[in-house]
Coordinates of N, CA and C in Angstrom, one line a residue:
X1 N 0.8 -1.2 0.0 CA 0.0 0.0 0.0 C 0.9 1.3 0.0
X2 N 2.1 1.1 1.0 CA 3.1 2.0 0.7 C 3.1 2.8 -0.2
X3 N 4.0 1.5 -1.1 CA 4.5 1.8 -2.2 C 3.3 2.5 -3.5
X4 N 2.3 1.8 -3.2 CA 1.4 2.5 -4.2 C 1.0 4.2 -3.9
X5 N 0.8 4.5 -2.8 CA 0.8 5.7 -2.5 C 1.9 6.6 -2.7
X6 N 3.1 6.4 -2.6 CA 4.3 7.0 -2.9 C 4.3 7.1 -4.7
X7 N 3.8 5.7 -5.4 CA 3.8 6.0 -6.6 C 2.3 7.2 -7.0
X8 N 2.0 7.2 -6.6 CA 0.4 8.2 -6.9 C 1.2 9.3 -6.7
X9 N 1.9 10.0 -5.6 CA 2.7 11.2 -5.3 C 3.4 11.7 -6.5
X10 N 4.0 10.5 -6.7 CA 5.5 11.0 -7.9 C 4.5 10.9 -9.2
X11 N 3.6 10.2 -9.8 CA 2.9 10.6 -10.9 C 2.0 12.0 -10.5
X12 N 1.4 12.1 -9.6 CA 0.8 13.8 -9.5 C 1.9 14.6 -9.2
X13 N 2.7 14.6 -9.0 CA 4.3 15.8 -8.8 C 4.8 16.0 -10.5
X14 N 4.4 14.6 -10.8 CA 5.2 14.0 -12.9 C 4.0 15.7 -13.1
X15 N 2.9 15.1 -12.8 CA 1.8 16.1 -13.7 C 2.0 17.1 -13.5
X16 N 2.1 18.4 -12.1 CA 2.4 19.4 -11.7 C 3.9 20.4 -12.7
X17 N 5.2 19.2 -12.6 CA 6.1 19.5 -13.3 C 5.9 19.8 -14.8
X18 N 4.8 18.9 -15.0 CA 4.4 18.8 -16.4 C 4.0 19.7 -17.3
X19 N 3.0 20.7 -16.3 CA 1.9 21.5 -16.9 C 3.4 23.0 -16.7
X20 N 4.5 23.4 -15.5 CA 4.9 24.5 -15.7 C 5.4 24.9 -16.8
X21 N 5.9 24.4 -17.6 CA 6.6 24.8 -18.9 C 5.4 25.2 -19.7
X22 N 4.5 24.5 -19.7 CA 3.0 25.0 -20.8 C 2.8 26.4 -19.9
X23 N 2.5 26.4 -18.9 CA 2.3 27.9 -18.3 C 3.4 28.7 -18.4
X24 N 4.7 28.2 -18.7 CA 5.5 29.7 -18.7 C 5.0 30.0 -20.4
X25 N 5.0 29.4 -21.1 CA 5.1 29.6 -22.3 C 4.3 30.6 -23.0
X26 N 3.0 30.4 -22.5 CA 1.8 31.3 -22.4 C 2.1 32.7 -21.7
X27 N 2.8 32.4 -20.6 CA 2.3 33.5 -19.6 C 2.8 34.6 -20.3
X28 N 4.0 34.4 -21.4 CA 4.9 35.7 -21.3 C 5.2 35.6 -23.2
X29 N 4.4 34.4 -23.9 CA 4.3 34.4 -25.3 C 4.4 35.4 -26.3
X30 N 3.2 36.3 -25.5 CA 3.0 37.7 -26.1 C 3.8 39.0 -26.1
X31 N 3.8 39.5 -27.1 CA 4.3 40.7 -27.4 C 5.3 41.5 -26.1
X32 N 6.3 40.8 -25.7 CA 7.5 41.3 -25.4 C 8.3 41.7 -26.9
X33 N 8.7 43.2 -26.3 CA 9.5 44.0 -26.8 C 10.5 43.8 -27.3
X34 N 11.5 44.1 -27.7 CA 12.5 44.4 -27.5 C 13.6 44.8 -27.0
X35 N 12.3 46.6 -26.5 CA 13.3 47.1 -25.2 C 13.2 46.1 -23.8
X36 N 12.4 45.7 -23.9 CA 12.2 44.5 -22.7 C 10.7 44.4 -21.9
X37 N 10.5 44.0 -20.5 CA 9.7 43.8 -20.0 C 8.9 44.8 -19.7
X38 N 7.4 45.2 -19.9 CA 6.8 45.9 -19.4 C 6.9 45.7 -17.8
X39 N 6.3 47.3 -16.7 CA 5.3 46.1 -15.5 C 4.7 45.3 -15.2
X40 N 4.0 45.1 -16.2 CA 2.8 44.2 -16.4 C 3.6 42.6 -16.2
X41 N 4.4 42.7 -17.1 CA 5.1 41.4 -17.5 C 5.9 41.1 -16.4
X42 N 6.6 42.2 -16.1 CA 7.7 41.6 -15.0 C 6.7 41.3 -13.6
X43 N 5.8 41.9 -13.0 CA 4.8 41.3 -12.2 C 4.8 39.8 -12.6
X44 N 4.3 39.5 -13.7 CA 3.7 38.2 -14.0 C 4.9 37.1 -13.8
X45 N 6.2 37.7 -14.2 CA 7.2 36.9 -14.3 C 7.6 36.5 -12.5
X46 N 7.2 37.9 -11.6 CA 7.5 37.6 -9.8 C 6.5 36.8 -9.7
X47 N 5.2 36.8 -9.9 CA 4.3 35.6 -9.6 C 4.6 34.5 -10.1
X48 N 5.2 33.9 -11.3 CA 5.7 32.8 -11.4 C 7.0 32.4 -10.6
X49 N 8.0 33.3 -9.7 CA 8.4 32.7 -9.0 C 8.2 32.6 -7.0
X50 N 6.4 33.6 -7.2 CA 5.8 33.4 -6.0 C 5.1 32.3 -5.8
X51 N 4.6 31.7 -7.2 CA 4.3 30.9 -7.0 C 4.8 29.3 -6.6
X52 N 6.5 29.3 -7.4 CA 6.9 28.4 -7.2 C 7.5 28.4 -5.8
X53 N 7.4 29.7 -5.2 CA 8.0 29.4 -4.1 C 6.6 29.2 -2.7
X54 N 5.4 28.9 -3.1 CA 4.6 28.6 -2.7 C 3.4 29.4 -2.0
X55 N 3.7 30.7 -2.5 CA 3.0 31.8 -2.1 C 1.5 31.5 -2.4
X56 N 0.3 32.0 -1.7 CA -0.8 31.9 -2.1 C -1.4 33.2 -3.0
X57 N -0.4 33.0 -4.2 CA -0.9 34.2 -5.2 C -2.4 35.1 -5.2
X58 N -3.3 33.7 -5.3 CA -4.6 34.0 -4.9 C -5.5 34.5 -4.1
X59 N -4.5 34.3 -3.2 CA -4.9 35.0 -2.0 C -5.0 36.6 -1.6
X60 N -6.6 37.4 -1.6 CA -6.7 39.0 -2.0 C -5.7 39.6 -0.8
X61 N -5.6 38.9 0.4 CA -4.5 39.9 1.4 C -3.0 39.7 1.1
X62 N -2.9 38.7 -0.1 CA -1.2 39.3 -0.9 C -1.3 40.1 -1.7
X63 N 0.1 40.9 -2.0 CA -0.2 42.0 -3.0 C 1.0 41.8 -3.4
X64 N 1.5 42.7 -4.6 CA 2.9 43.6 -4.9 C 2.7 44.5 -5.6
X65 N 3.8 45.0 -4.3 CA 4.2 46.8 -3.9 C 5.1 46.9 -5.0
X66 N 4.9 48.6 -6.1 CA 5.9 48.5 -6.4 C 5.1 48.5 -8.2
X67 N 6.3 49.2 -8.4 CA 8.0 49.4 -8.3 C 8.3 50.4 -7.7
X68 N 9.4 49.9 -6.9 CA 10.1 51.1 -6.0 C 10.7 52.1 -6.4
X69 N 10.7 53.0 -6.7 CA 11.5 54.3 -7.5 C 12.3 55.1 -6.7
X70 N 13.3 55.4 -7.2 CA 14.0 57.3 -6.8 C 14.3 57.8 -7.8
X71 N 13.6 58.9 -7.2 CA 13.3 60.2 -8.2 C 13.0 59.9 -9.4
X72 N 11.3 59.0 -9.2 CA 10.7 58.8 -10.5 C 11.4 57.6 -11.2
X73 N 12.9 57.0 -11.2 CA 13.4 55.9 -12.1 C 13.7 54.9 -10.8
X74 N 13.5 53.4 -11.7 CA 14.0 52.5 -11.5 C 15.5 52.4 -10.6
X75 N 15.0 51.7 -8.7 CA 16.2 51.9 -7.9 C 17.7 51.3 -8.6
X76 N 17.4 50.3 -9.2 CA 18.6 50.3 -10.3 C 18.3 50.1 -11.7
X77 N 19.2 50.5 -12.8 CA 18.8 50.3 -13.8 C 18.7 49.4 -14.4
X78 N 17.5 49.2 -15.3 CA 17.4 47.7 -15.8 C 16.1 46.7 -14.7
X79 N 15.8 47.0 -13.5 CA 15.4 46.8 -12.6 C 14.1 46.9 -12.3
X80 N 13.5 45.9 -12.5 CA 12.0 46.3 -11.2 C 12.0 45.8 -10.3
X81 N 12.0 47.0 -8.7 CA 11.9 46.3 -7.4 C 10.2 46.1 -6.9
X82 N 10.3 45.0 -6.3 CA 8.6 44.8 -6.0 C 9.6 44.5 -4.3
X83 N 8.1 44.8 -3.5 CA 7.8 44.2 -2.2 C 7.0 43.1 -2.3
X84 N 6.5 42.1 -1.7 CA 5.5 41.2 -1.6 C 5.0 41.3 -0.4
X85 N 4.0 41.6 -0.1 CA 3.3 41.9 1.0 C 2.1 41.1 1.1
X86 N 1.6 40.6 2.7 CA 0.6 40.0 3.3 C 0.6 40.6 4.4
X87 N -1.0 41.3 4.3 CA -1.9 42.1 4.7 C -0.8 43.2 4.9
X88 N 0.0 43.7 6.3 CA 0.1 44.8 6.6 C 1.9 44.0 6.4
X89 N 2.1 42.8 5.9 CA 3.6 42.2 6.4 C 4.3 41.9 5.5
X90 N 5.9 42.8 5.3 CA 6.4 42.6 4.1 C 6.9 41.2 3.7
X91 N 6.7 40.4 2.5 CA 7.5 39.1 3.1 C 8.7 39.2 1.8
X92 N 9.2 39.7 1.1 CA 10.2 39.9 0.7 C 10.4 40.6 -0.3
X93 N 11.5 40.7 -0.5 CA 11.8 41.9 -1.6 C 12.7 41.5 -2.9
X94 N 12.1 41.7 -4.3 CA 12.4 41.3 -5.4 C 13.0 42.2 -6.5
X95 N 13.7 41.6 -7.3 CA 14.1 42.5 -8.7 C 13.9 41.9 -9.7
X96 N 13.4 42.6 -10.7 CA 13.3 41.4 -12.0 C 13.8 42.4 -13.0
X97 N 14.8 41.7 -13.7 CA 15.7 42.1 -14.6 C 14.6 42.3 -15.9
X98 N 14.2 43.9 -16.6 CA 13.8 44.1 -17.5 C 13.9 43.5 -19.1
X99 N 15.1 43.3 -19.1 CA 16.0 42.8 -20.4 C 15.7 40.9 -20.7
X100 N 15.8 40.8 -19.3 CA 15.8 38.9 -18.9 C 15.5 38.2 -18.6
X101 N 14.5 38.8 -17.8 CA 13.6 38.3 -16.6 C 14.2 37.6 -16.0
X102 N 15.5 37.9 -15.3 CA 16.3 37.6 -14.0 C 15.3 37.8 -12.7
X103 N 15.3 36.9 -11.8 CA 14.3 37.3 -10.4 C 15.5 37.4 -9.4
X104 N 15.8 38.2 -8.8 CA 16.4 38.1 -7.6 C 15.6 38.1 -6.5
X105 N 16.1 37.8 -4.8 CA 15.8 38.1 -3.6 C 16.6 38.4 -3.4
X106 N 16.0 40.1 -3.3 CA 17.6 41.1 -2.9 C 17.9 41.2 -1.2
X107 N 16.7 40.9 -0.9 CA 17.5 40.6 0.7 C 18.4 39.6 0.9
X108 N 18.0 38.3 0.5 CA 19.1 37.0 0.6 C 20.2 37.5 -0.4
X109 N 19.5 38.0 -1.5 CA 20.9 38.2 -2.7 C 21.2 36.5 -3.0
X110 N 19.6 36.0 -3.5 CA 20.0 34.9 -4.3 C 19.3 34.9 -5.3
X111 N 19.0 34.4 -6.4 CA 19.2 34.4 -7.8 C 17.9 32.9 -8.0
X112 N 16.6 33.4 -9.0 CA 15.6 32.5 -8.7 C 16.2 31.6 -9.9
X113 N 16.3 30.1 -10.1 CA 16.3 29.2 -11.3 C 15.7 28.2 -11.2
X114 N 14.5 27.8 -11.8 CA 13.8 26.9 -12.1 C 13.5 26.3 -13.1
X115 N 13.0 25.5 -13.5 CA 12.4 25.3 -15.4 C 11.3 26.1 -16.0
X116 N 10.5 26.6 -15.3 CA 9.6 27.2 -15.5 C 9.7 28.7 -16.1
X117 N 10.7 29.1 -14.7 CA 11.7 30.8 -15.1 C 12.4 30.4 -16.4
X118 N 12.9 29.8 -16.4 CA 14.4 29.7 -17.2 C 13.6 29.5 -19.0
X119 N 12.5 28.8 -18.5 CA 12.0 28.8 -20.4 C 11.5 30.1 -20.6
X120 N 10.9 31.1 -19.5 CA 10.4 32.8 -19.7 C 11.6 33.0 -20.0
X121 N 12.5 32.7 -19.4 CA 13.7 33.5 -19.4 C 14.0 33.6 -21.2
X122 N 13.9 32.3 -21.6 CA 14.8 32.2 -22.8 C 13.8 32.8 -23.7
X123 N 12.6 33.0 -23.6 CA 11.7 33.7 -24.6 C 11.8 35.4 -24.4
X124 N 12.0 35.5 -23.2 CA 12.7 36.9 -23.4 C 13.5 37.1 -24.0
X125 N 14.8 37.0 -23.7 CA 15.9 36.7 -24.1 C 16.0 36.5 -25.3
X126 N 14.8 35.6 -26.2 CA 15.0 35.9 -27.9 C 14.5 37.2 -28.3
X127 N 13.8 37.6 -27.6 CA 12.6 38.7 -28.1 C 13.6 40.3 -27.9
X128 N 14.8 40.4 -26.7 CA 15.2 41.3 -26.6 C 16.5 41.4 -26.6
X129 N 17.3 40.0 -27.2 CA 18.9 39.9 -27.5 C 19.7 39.6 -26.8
X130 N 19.4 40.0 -25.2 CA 19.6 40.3 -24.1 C 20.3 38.7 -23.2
X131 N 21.0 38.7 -22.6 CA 21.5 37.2 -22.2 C 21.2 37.6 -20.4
X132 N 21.4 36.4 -19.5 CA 21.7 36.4 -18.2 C 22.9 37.3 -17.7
X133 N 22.7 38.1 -17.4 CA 24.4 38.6 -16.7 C 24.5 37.1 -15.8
X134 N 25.7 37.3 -15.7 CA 26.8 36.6 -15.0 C 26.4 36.6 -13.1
X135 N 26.6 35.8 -12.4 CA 26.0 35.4 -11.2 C 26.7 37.1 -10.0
X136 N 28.1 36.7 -11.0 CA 29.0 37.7 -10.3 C 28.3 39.5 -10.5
X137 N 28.7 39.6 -12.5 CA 28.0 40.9 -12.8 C 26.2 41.1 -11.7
X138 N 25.3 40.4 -11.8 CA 24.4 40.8 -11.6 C 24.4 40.9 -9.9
X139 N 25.2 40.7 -9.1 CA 25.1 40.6 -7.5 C 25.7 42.3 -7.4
X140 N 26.6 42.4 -8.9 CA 27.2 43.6 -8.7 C 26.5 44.6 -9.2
X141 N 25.8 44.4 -9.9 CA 24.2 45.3 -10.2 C 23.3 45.9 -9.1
X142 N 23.1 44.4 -8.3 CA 22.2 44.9 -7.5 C 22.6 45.2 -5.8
X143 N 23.9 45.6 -5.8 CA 24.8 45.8 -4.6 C 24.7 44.7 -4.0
X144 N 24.8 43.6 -4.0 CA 25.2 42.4 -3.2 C 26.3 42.2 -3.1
X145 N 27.0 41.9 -1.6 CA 27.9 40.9 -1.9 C 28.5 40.3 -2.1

């Protein structure tokens, strides 16, 4: 009985893994630029890694704050900072690389990669020329370090 239960797990986990690639594909298919990510897009791109990091997206008392600005531009260039907030409580703080759809957590100063990101990634990436900076370059982007 175990064993059958543990295999039902890994065929529904098989399925789950299955469907992210069809969802990144869609999510960000459309009409990216050149110059790169709108708001719109780079939002959509922090929800796909709120959600992989198990956020209840759906949930109306999460939100994201943001973009964080000074003096009207982008706190770094190339950059959108979001907050993630539940209800009154910040739970962390993001950047999504315009050009690449890089996600960082600029608090930890780690760097999101999954299969899901990584195929947005690459459809960015054809649509705006634009590659991953480097683990190093981009920590030095975003003052990490």
């Amino acid at each position: 009985m175990r064993f059958l239960s543990s295999l039902l797990m890994s065929v529904v986990a098989a399925g789950f893994l299955a469907m992210s690639p069809a969802f990144a594909q869609s999510l960000l298919a459309k009409d990216v630029k050149p110059s790169g990510l709108t708001l719109t897009q780079s939002k959509q791109v922090l929800r796909v890694v709120m959600k992989h990091e198990r956020y209840k997206v759906a949930s109306p008392k999460l939100w994201i704050d943001g973009p964080w600005l000074t003096d009207g531009k982008p706190v770094v260039s190339g950059y959108y900072h979001f907050g993630v907030i539940y209800v009154t409580n910040t739970q962390g703080h993001y950047a999504v690389n315009t050009s690449t759809g890089d996600v960082w957590d600029v608090e930890a100063c780690e760097r999101y990669a999954f299969p899901a990101l990584l195929e947005i990634q690459k459809r960015i990436s054809l649509k705006t020329g634009k590659e991953l900076a480097s683990d190093d370059d981009a920590r030095s982007q975003l003052g990490c370090p």
